[in-house]
């Protein structure tokens, strides 16, 4: 898996690069739009992470040119602008997903992996298994060991999200977006409440806790 | 519909101006006509009287020279040609018995006989009304010393005919003149006021988000062109200000986010490398949490500034209120359940608002969040909505502790936190954001609260009942 990062801030770029390399990706980095475009056109990448504010050629210009030349590499836009309009503009230009700075690395990772999965068009199997947890997506049924766990729709959706990204910390923003399709942050932590409920149902009769809180980042399902 | 168009045209300044001017001109013409008519009629009357008098004097002198016979031959000889058809002459004796009568009138047109019964005086004017028409016979009497009565008169018909023609001429001439004047006046005023309408059109199309239209100039240097120029200059300045404001907001956001990203990254990296039991972990975790808090505050403050200054881009559309609120309601239902708060929703299916769905959802979430946050166990939160004229009224009611009177005025202020609020997690920006977004939607928000009696937040948002909202 090869990923292109186009980001002019060297510290942020090296942080992302290092993180992605640890996850087993091969990473190329360009620090301006023109070089980024040159890289993207001369090589095949599985995904690209592109900042909007770039010297020489800005991120949106890069994506536009890329799409005009028929290149369909999935692009994750990085931006310092958080308004919904900027997000819409980014997606309309040809970006596939949008991430606002500052971001948790795990969130970037989840989004990049989702982009690659979507581009690959791999069909998802109807059952997912993580450790002793099994989820049957067709029958909407979850069991831990031999015990069937009764979940409400939102709890089911959250668990499915965790099970599709085992071991990865999912930020509150990601969960809000995935489960409720909300782009804003409510003050009361609705996510905490949902995770708490899910946790109580999953761990009720078991001694080992499956869902771990990662302070300042989010929650992760232990990949046993 | 034609009435409406007429109303619109009649309401225009140009039209009204033309009408006022035409009215003034008509009034002036009528006054002028009356003056001219008066003078004409007086002149004609004087001329007739002069003529009667001069003919009577001539008749008198003829009578002096040749007596009755002289008069008769004078009439036959001199007056036959021109005046015989017009002049009425009567000669009578002392008993006022008619001796001689020369009348151009038909039999029975005037009651000539009545002249015999009158008691005539010298140089007396007599007006005899016609029996079958509106004409008068005006005559003067002369008493001669030889006890002879001489009467000479003339009908006022020719004079009236002239005046009648004069009136006709006035009407025929004036009506088209007034109509032409009116049309020309409307055209002229419409043309003159065109720059003003351009200004109105431009002002109407101006919005904070769309500042690029300008008033077209006529370049002829008159007052209206000057106004257009000044207006365009003003628009340029406003445009520059708004652009500057937007740019500085963007720059602040960018300049704060980049170091914040670095800060977050450093702590995240450190956490990956640190051992599970390392005492530094907690410090790094706090850094992450606080950076999220700063970010949250930055985003909210930016949103408030954008909404308050009007640069917030709202993608408004007709949205079903129920579809908009239901997911948020369900989200908080879960939170409420955990806190043992009962929460209910009463929204008619057909109610829709004209609003930006994301922003609207955000303010509903904020208000619901507050209600759930401050209402204790076994509390109750109710969301209701109803149509109120052209607006939709949404109220969020709780039976929580209420807001103390001294906090009521300040709850909308940025970063203000009441006593109860201080113990809760939050930024003190929620209600400021709600108010700013509601105002950006041209809506209003109000709060009613009693200490110990719960609070009701009520907002009015422009909307309409539509059977099939988006």
XYZ file of C-alpha atoms in Angstrom:
694
model
C 0.000 0.000 0.000
C 1.431 3.315 -1.098
C 0.263 6.667 0.177
C 1.098 10.209 -0.930
C 1.174 13.062 1.574
C 1.073 16.630 0.266
C 1.582 18.930 3.253
C 3.776 22.022 3.581
C 4.167 21.949 7.374
C 7.144 19.621 7.817
C 6.327 18.704 11.420
C 2.778 17.624 10.645
C 3.970 15.818 7.524
C 6.648 13.862 9.353
C 4.182 12.937 12.107
C 1.675 11.559 9.602
C 4.408 9.875 7.596
C 5.872 8.183 10.631
C 2.472 7.015 11.835
C 1.465 5.602 8.481
C 4.812 3.842 8.040
C 4.346 2.201 11.414
C 1.016 0.897 10.145
C 2.845 -0.685 7.237
C 2.232 1.830 4.462
C 4.857 3.074 2.032
C 4.712 6.869 2.139
C 5.866 9.634 -0.232
C 5.844 13.255 0.832
C 5.646 16.442 -1.240
C 5.743 19.880 0.415
C 4.046 21.885 -2.325
C 1.139 21.469 -4.719
C 3.159 21.241 -7.927
C 5.449 18.497 -6.653
C 2.412 16.734 -5.210
C 0.681 16.755 -8.577
C 3.837 15.535 -10.271
C 4.115 12.636 -7.791
C 0.430 11.747 -8.084
C 0.563 11.643 -11.877
C 3.835 9.777 -12.234
C 3.079 6.984 -9.751
C 0.118 4.927 -8.644
C -1.018 5.504 -5.056
C -3.659 3.702 -3.033
C -4.627 6.983 -1.390
C -3.460 10.581 -1.028
C -3.630 12.967 1.922
C -3.713 16.551 0.606
C -3.615 19.805 2.570
C -5.678 22.688 1.140
C -3.344 25.606 1.837
C -0.206 24.762 -0.119
C 2.496 26.816 -1.831
C 2.607 27.004 -5.666
C -0.616 25.059 -6.289
C -3.306 24.757 -3.643
C -4.886 21.469 -2.633
C -8.178 22.037 -4.425
C -6.321 22.937 -7.638
C -4.253 19.773 -7.317
C -7.335 17.573 -6.891
C -9.122 19.293 -9.753
C -6.205 18.736 -12.152
C -5.871 15.153 -10.969
C -9.538 14.421 -11.654
C -9.402 16.189 -15.026
C -6.590 13.875 -16.062
C -8.757 10.897 -15.135
C -6.855 9.936 -12.008
C -9.224 8.421 -9.438
C -6.832 7.983 -6.514
C -8.920 8.418 -3.339
C -8.035 11.740 -1.695
C -8.396 12.731 1.949
C -8.427 16.523 2.248
C -6.704 18.101 5.236
C -7.860 21.576 6.086
C -7.661 24.254 8.730
C -11.172 25.372 7.816
C -13.953 23.672 9.654
C -17.111 25.103 8.095
C -19.566 22.805 6.363
C -19.228 24.857 3.209
C -15.508 24.239 2.959
C -16.192 20.557 3.414
C -18.815 20.579 0.676
C -16.481 22.526 -1.630
C -13.711 20.031 -1.029
C -15.930 17.050 -1.791
C -17.384 18.750 -4.869
C -13.930 19.433 -6.266
C -13.246 15.689 -6.204
C -12.003 14.972 -2.694
C -13.308 11.759 -1.129
C -13.184 12.713 2.540
C -12.346 15.769 4.625
C -10.412 16.025 7.871
C -10.059 19.227 9.860
C -6.863 20.193 11.656
C -6.013 19.481 14.366
C -6.726 15.796 14.107
C -5.899 12.657 16.000
C -3.664 10.363 14.021
C -6.020 7.436 14.601
C -8.791 9.387 12.923
C -6.633 9.999 9.882
C -5.742 6.327 9.795
C -9.381 5.178 9.991
C -10.353 7.547 7.219
C -7.462 6.524 4.959
C -8.230 2.843 5.480
C -11.917 3.442 4.752
C -10.984 5.237 1.521
C -8.753 2.396 0.392
C -11.426 -0.175 1.265
C -14.078 1.733 -0.628
C -11.849 2.189 -3.682
C -11.032 -1.517 -3.700
C -14.748 -2.282 -3.758
C -14.173 -5.456 -1.801
C -17.420 -7.085 -0.776
C -17.851 -7.238 2.949
C -18.517 -10.637 4.454
C -21.770 -11.052 6.335
C -20.095 -11.993 9.607
C -17.299 -10.235 11.448
C -15.313 -11.845 14.212
C -13.004 -10.120 16.663
C -11.680 -12.273 19.498
C -14.684 -14.039 21.036
C -17.138 -11.496 19.552
C -19.129 -12.521 16.485
C -21.453 -10.250 14.566
C -23.926 -11.553 12.011
C -24.810 -8.590 9.825
C -27.698 -10.306 8.044
C -29.447 -11.559 11.154
C -28.406 -8.441 13.082
C -27.164 -10.677 15.873
C -24.159 -10.353 18.172
C -22.716 -13.012 20.412
C -19.793 -13.128 22.773
C -18.639 -16.705 23.217
C -21.892 -18.654 23.347
C -23.918 -15.840 24.829
C -26.187 -13.798 22.557
C -26.109 -10.087 23.334
C -29.220 -8.043 22.693
C -28.309 -4.632 21.244
C -30.325 -1.622 20.203
C -29.757 -0.268 16.669
C -27.312 2.516 17.633
C -25.382 0.153 19.907
C -25.249 -2.364 17.091
C -23.979 0.266 14.657
C -21.280 1.366 17.081
C -20.131 -2.171 17.731
C -20.006 -2.865 14.001
C -17.822 0.232 13.575
C -15.497 -0.964 16.347
C -15.330 -4.491 14.910
C -14.495 -3.233 11.450
C -11.589 -1.246 12.934
C -10.262 -3.535 15.670
C -7.419 -2.141 17.738
C -7.796 1.335 16.253
C -8.789 4.233 18.475
C -11.957 5.830 17.167
C -12.340 9.485 18.040
C -15.615 10.985 19.255
C -15.865 12.985 16.046
C -15.604 9.814 13.958
C -18.258 8.047 16.046
C -20.652 11.016 15.922
C -20.228 11.226 12.186
C -20.594 7.501 11.577
C -23.453 6.703 13.992
C -25.523 9.904 13.874
C -24.221 11.578 10.748
C -23.560 14.805 12.680
C -20.768 17.199 11.855
C -20.995 19.228 15.021
C -19.925 18.507 18.529
C -22.654 18.413 21.163
C -21.503 19.586 24.563
C -22.866 16.706 26.578
C -20.962 13.626 25.685
C -23.515 11.565 23.877
C -20.747 9.305 22.631
C -19.667 8.548 26.200
C -23.222 7.548 27.029
C -23.551 5.247 24.036
C -20.161 3.626 24.623
C -21.031 3.201 28.271
C -24.258 1.380 27.413
C -22.555 -0.832 24.861
C -19.784 -1.594 27.273
C -22.184 -2.603 30.023
C -23.964 -5.021 27.700
C -20.760 -6.549 26.283
C -18.853 -6.916 29.516
C -21.750 -7.717 31.860
C -20.886 -11.376 32.402
C -17.205 -11.222 31.530
C -14.194 -10.208 33.491
C -12.076 -8.792 30.655
C -13.144 -5.414 29.268
C -13.356 -5.232 25.486
C -13.738 -1.499 24.892
C -10.867 0.617 26.113
C -10.972 4.375 26.721
C -7.987 6.194 25.248
C -7.952 9.513 27.087
C -7.862 12.567 24.884
C -8.380 10.481 21.763
C -11.390 8.192 21.943
C -12.252 4.532 22.286
C -10.794 1.332 20.913
C -11.943 -2.265 20.712
C -9.143 -4.478 21.983
C -7.875 -6.655 19.206
C -7.372 -9.868 21.099
C -54.223 41.259 -11.483
C -54.631 44.389 -13.645
C -55.619 46.188 -10.458
C -52.403 45.083 -8.847
C -50.363 46.332 -11.784
C -52.224 49.622 -11.584
C -51.518 49.828 -7.871
C -47.850 49.211 -8.534
C -47.647 51.870 -11.237
C -49.716 54.341 -9.196
C -47.419 53.780 -6.245
C -44.381 54.865 -8.214
C -42.906 58.231 -7.482
C -42.581 59.062 -11.182
C -46.236 58.404 -11.860
C -47.360 60.399 -8.878
C -45.103 63.275 -9.886
C -46.553 63.299 -13.411
C -50.089 63.209 -12.022
C -49.424 66.104 -9.684
C -47.954 68.138 -12.509
C -50.810 67.345 -14.867
C -53.308 68.260 -12.179
C -51.554 71.563 -11.654
C -51.514 72.301 -15.373
C -55.219 71.439 -15.697
C -56.049 73.706 -12.773
C -54.016 76.564 -14.301
C -55.699 76.096 -17.660
C -59.151 76.132 -16.097
C -58.382 79.356 -14.257
C -56.962 80.853 -17.435
C -60.059 79.772 -19.349
C -62.388 81.369 -16.827
C -60.485 84.645 -16.938
C -60.435 84.672 -20.743
C -64.080 83.644 -20.872
C -65.061 86.395 -18.480
C -63.222 89.081 -20.414
C -64.533 87.845 -23.743
C -68.098 87.747 -22.538
C -67.781 91.214 -20.974
C -66.218 92.635 -24.132
C -68.980 91.185 -26.304
C -71.622 92.512 -23.947
C -70.074 95.999 -24.019
C -69.789 95.875 -27.773
C -73.471 94.943 -28.126
C -74.504 97.668 -25.692
C -72.349 100.236 -27.569
C -73.895 99.212 -30.833
C -77.444 99.433 -29.476
C -76.676 102.800 -27.995
C -75.081 104.239 -31.133
C -77.913 102.962 -33.332
C -80.465 104.402 -30.929
C -78.717 107.804 -30.970
C -78.704 107.747 -34.747
C -82.381 106.867 -34.697
C -83.019 109.741 -32.324
C -81.271 112.227 -34.565
C -83.214 110.908 -37.568
C -86.391 111.351 -35.593
C -85.431 114.912 -34.754
C -84.801 115.630 -38.403
C -87.717 113.883 -40.073
C -90.120 112.682 -37.460
C -91.671 109.286 -37.631
C -91.528 109.104 -41.375
C -87.882 110.027 -41.387
C -87.169 107.206 -39.016
C -89.056 104.679 -41.115
C -87.263 105.677 -44.309
C -83.930 105.609 -42.460
C -84.622 102.091 -41.313
C -85.620 100.963 -44.751
C -82.714 102.731 -46.397
C -79.773 102.276 -44.095
C -80.412 99.410 -41.834
C -81.808 96.976 -44.332
C -78.470 95.742 -45.507
C -76.604 94.693 -42.418
C -78.510 95.129 -39.227
C -82.075 94.551 -40.241
C -81.699 90.856 -39.485
C -80.378 91.609 -36.030
C -81.916 94.833 -34.785
C -85.251 95.058 -33.091
C -86.871 98.480 -33.362
C -90.135 99.567 -31.794
C -91.772 102.968 -31.907
C -94.657 103.741 -29.597
C -96.827 106.662 -28.640
C -97.253 108.206 -25.204
C -99.745 105.563 -24.239
C -97.095 103.048 -25.146
C -99.117 101.747 -28.090
C -96.916 100.289 -30.735
C -96.827 102.496 -33.820
C -94.051 100.778 -35.680
C -92.282 97.457 -35.190
C -89.317 96.047 -36.997
C -88.411 92.615 -35.654
C -85.993 90.031 -36.994
C -87.557 87.406 -34.738
C -90.133 84.840 -35.470
C -93.696 85.366 -34.311
C -94.040 84.329 -30.666
C -90.335 84.063 -29.922
C -90.545 86.992 -27.549
C -93.512 88.364 -25.703
C -93.397 91.689 -27.548
C -96.789 92.636 -26.225
C -95.423 92.881 -22.717
C -93.405 95.931 -23.802
C -96.677 97.868 -24.122
C -97.546 97.223 -20.504
C -94.205 98.398 -19.144
C -93.601 101.828 -17.809
C -90.547 102.956 -19.772
C -87.909 105.407 -18.600
C -85.317 107.267 -20.660
C -82.076 105.310 -21.355
C -83.409 102.375 -19.483
C -82.119 98.901 -20.339
C -84.677 96.149 -20.599
C -84.041 92.426 -20.807
C -86.781 90.361 -22.380
C -86.636 86.581 -21.906
C -87.354 84.412 -24.904
C -90.385 82.169 -24.617
C -88.980 79.132 -26.424
C -85.193 79.480 -26.113
C -82.586 80.540 -23.613
C -81.763 83.704 -25.578
C -82.523 87.183 -24.308
C -83.534 90.326 -26.104
C -81.703 93.314 -24.750
C -83.102 96.701 -25.587
C -82.775 100.360 -24.652
C -85.535 102.851 -24.515
C -85.373 106.510 -25.512
C -88.121 108.946 -24.590
C -88.360 111.898 -27.024
C -89.755 115.201 -25.896
C -92.534 114.895 -28.515
C -93.876 112.075 -26.499
C -92.620 109.289 -28.619
C -91.061 106.115 -27.293
C -88.119 104.708 -29.240
C -86.899 101.219 -28.386
C -83.956 99.467 -30.029
C -82.607 96.083 -29.078
C -80.712 93.070 -30.128
C -80.742 89.396 -29.247
C -77.796 88.066 -27.291
C -77.820 84.919 -29.441
C -74.831 85.809 -31.631
C -72.825 86.657 -28.544
C -73.775 83.360 -26.929
C -72.840 81.506 -30.076
C -69.389 83.005 -30.034
C -68.958 82.066 -26.380
C -70.248 78.579 -27.100
C -67.634 78.175 -29.847
C -65.008 79.420 -27.478
C -65.967 76.779 -24.868
C -66.016 74.055 -27.493
C -62.624 75.076 -28.764
C -61.251 74.993 -25.241
C -62.563 71.489 -24.558
C -61.438 70.094 -27.916
C -58.032 71.656 -27.535
C -57.437 71.022 -23.859
C -58.369 67.345 -23.418
C -55.812 66.010 -25.919
C -53.285 68.492 -24.586
C -53.754 67.213 -21.045
C -53.539 63.571 -22.143
C -50.403 64.242 -24.166
C -48.964 66.205 -21.256
C -49.699 63.383 -18.864
C -48.099 60.726 -21.067
C -45.098 62.892 -21.652
C -44.882 63.659 -17.928
C -44.958 59.972 -16.984
C -42.349 59.218 -19.613
C -40.136 62.070 -18.480
C -40.362 61.272 -14.779
C -39.858 57.544 -15.404
C -36.805 58.343 -17.457
C -35.464 60.794 -14.890
C -35.969 58.417 -11.992
C -34.360 55.448 -13.782
C -31.060 55.790 -11.872
C -33.038 55.747 -8.628
C -34.683 52.478 -9.638
C -31.266 51.047 -10.499
C -30.123 51.918 -6.990
C -33.212 50.267 -5.496
C -32.629 47.152 -7.616
C -28.994 46.958 -6.576
C -29.715 47.473 -2.892
C -32.373 44.765 -3.105
C -29.955 42.265 -4.600
C -27.168 42.968 -2.104
C -26.571 40.363 0.521
C -23.546 39.867 2.745
C -22.633 36.763 0.813
C -23.149 38.450 -2.543
C -21.636 41.889 -2.651
C -20.571 42.083 -6.290
C -23.473 44.001 -7.863
C -23.077 47.722 -8.512
C -25.430 50.502 -9.588
C -25.103 51.247 -13.343
C -23.877 54.798 -13.926
C -25.310 57.313 -16.411
C -22.066 59.353 -16.302
C -23.952 62.610 -16.971
C -22.876 64.177 -13.691
C -26.318 65.005 -12.308
C -27.411 64.478 -8.708
C -28.665 60.947 -9.283
C -25.452 59.934 -11.008
C -23.530 61.403 -8.098
C -25.694 59.397 -5.731
C -25.006 56.233 -7.752
C -21.277 56.944 -7.634
C -21.269 57.527 -3.878
C -23.410 54.448 -3.421
C -20.982 52.299 -5.399
C -18.082 53.698 -3.392
C -19.917 52.776 -0.218
C -20.541 49.246 -1.504
C -16.855 48.925 -2.354
C -15.906 49.920 1.157
C -18.390 47.513 2.746
C -17.161 44.777 0.430
C -13.559 45.435 1.448
C -14.521 45.384 5.129
C -16.390 42.096 4.844
C -13.608 40.528 2.823
C -11.087 41.713 5.378
C -13.169 40.331 8.191
C -13.562 36.973 6.473
C -9.877 36.765 5.655
C -8.799 37.628 9.153
C -11.167 35.037 10.593
C -9.716 32.469 8.181
C -6.163 33.491 9.004
C -6.701 33.378 12.730
C -8.223 29.942 12.374
C -5.391 28.715 10.197
C -2.650 30.252 12.304
C -4.085 28.724 15.462
C -4.866 25.333 13.997
C -1.428 24.598 12.618
C 0.412 24.944 15.969
C -2.488 23.172 17.668
C -2.076 20.281 15.244
C 1.646 20.111 16.029
C 0.940 20.215 19.760
C -1.545 17.386 19.458
C 0.796 15.352 17.275
C 3.671 15.652 19.707
C 1.580 14.389 22.610
C 0.100 11.605 20.536
C 3.551 10.425 19.444
C 4.767 10.599 23.003
C 1.841 8.513 24.217
C 2.605 5.799 21.676
C 6.203 5.580 22.865
C 5.485 5.782 26.614
C 4.971 2.711 28.734
C 1.537 1.975 30.180
C 2.564 2.974 33.704
C 4.653 6.054 32.864
C 3.645 9.074 35.030
C 4.054 11.367 31.989
C 1.111 9.687 30.288
C -1.410 11.636 32.294
C 0.225 14.944 31.398
C 0.082 14.078 27.711
C -3.499 12.924 27.964
C -4.406 16.229 29.577
C -2.638 18.070 26.753
C -4.806 16.185 24.259
C -7.989 16.947 26.162
C -7.152 20.618 26.564
C -6.185 20.985 22.919
C -9.600 19.573 22.027
C -11.178 22.081 24.355
C -9.285 24.988 22.788
C -10.258 23.748 19.361
C -13.884 23.433 20.354
C -13.821 26.955 21.730
C -12.120 28.289 18.614
C -14.686 26.632 16.348
C -17.616 27.915 18.377
C -16.231 31.451 18.614
C -15.637 31.426 14.862
C -19.185 30.246 14.266
C -20.580 32.955 16.532
C -18.518 35.663 14.800
C -19.551 34.416 11.375
C -23.216 34.250 12.329
C -23.204 37.649 14.046
C -21.390 39.477 11.260
C -23.532 37.830 8.625
C -20.699 36.104 6.766
C -21.937 32.670 7.791
C -22.937 30.807 4.655
C -26.369 29.326 5.233
C -27.674 26.788 2.730
C -31.310 27.333 3.555
C -34.066 25.089 2.278
C -37.502 23.838 3.222
C -36.981 21.089 5.729
C -39.488 19.057 7.639
C -39.034 20.033 11.276
C -39.842 16.541 12.453
C -37.189 14.947 10.228
C -34.730 17.562 11.420
C -35.321 17.167 15.148
C -36.051 13.440 15.412
C -32.445 12.147 15.110
C -31.246 14.738 17.634
C -34.121 13.849 19.899
C -33.234 10.151 19.682
C -29.606 10.952 20.431
C -30.558 12.778 23.617
C -33.244 10.272 24.496
C -30.443 7.864 25.287
C -28.684 10.388 27.507
C -31.963 11.266 29.215
C -32.762 7.601 29.867
C -29.455 7.151 31.624
C -30.211 10.140 33.824
C -33.811 9.079 34.361
C -35.253 12.110 32.679
C -38.416 11.716 30.626
C -38.177 13.463 27.300
C -40.961 13.858 24.761
C -41.448 15.339 21.314
C -44.643 16.893 19.901
C -44.190 18.155 16.369
C -46.886 18.125 13.661
C -45.884 16.049 10.626
C -46.557 18.811 8.117
C -44.528 21.533 9.822
C -41.508 22.755 7.922
C -38.986 25.526 8.396
C -36.909 27.445 5.909
C -33.464 26.993 7.400
C -29.987 25.519 7.102
C -30.561 21.954 8.375
C -27.071 21.540 9.891
C -27.101 24.848 11.750
C -30.688 24.382 12.831
C -29.846 20.911 14.147
C -26.926 22.383 16.016
C -29.039 24.923 17.889
C -31.730 22.362 18.725
C -28.982 20.047 20.014
C -27.504 22.869 22.092
C -30.820 23.742 23.703
C -31.697 20.107 24.292
C -28.258 19.541 25.712
C -28.769 22.342 28.227
C -32.214 21.087 29.181
C -30.974 17.539 29.768
C -27.789 18.722 31.464
C -29.459 20.958 34.049
C -32.562 18.916 34.777
C -32.083 16.552 37.642
C -33.280 12.974 38.103
C -36.954 12.302 37.384
C -37.039 15.545 35.441
C -39.088 16.210 32.360
C -38.091 17.775 29.042
C -40.671 18.560 26.347
C -40.062 19.743 22.799
C -43.049 21.279 21.071
C -43.561 23.068 17.801
C -46.478 24.802 16.190
C -47.187 27.161 13.367
C -47.663 30.777 14.302
C -48.673 32.913 11.326
C -45.753 32.718 8.902
C -43.326 31.476 11.501
C -42.738 28.239 13.326
C -42.543 28.361 17.084
C -40.337 25.757 18.703
C -40.206 25.519 22.467
C -37.985 23.428 24.694
C -39.376 23.187 28.199
C -37.816 21.626 31.273
C -38.733 21.426 34.934
C -35.177 21.899 36.095
C -33.911 24.383 38.682
C -34.621 27.430 36.494
C -32.387 30.435 35.886
C -31.856 33.024 38.656
C -33.097 36.519 37.792
C -29.623 38.088 37.906
C -28.402 35.613 35.276
C -31.301 36.098 32.862
C -29.821 39.070 30.999
C -26.385 37.566 30.776
C -27.056 34.006 29.644
C -26.662 35.037 25.988
C -23.265 36.670 26.605
C -20.173 34.953 25.343
C -18.252 32.939 27.902
C -20.720 33.825 30.656
C -21.471 30.933 32.965
C -24.047 31.006 35.703
C -23.501 29.429 39.110
C -25.105 26.116 38.150
C -23.324 26.043 34.836
C -19.883 26.383 36.406
C -20.077 22.950 37.913
C -20.868 21.409 34.512
C -18.634 20.679 31.589
C -18.960 23.371 28.958
C -17.583 26.513 27.420
C -20.228 29.124 28.152
C -20.674 29.622 24.437
C -23.662 27.406 23.685
C -26.419 29.981 24.097
C -24.409 32.737 22.380
C -24.072 30.440 19.402
C -27.771 29.582 19.496
C -28.741 33.236 19.552
C -26.319 34.159 16.761
C -27.547 31.373 14.477
C -31.209 32.125 15.198
C -30.567 35.791 14.317
C -28.743 34.760 11.145
C -31.945 32.915 10.186
C -33.947 36.112 10.850
C -35.599 34.365 13.756
C -35.930 35.314 17.396
C -35.354 33.504 20.653
C -36.716 34.131 24.091
C -36.432 32.510 27.486
C -38.879 32.316 30.375
C -37.688 30.940 33.645
C -38.498 30.928 37.317
C -36.097 29.807 40.009
C -37.237 26.334 40.941
C -39.916 26.347 38.245
C -38.013 25.221 35.188
C -37.186 27.068 31.974
C -38.744 27.439 28.535
C -36.607 28.406 25.564
C -38.792 29.489 22.692
C -37.585 30.195 19.188
C -39.435 31.511 16.172
C -38.035 30.552 12.793
C -39.419 31.626 9.399
C -41.194 28.664 7.882
C -44.238 27.471 6.023
C -46.601 24.565 6.130
C -45.849 22.432 3.132
C -47.310 19.013 2.471
C -44.186 17.668 0.798
C -41.027 19.141 2.266
C -37.626 18.037 1.096
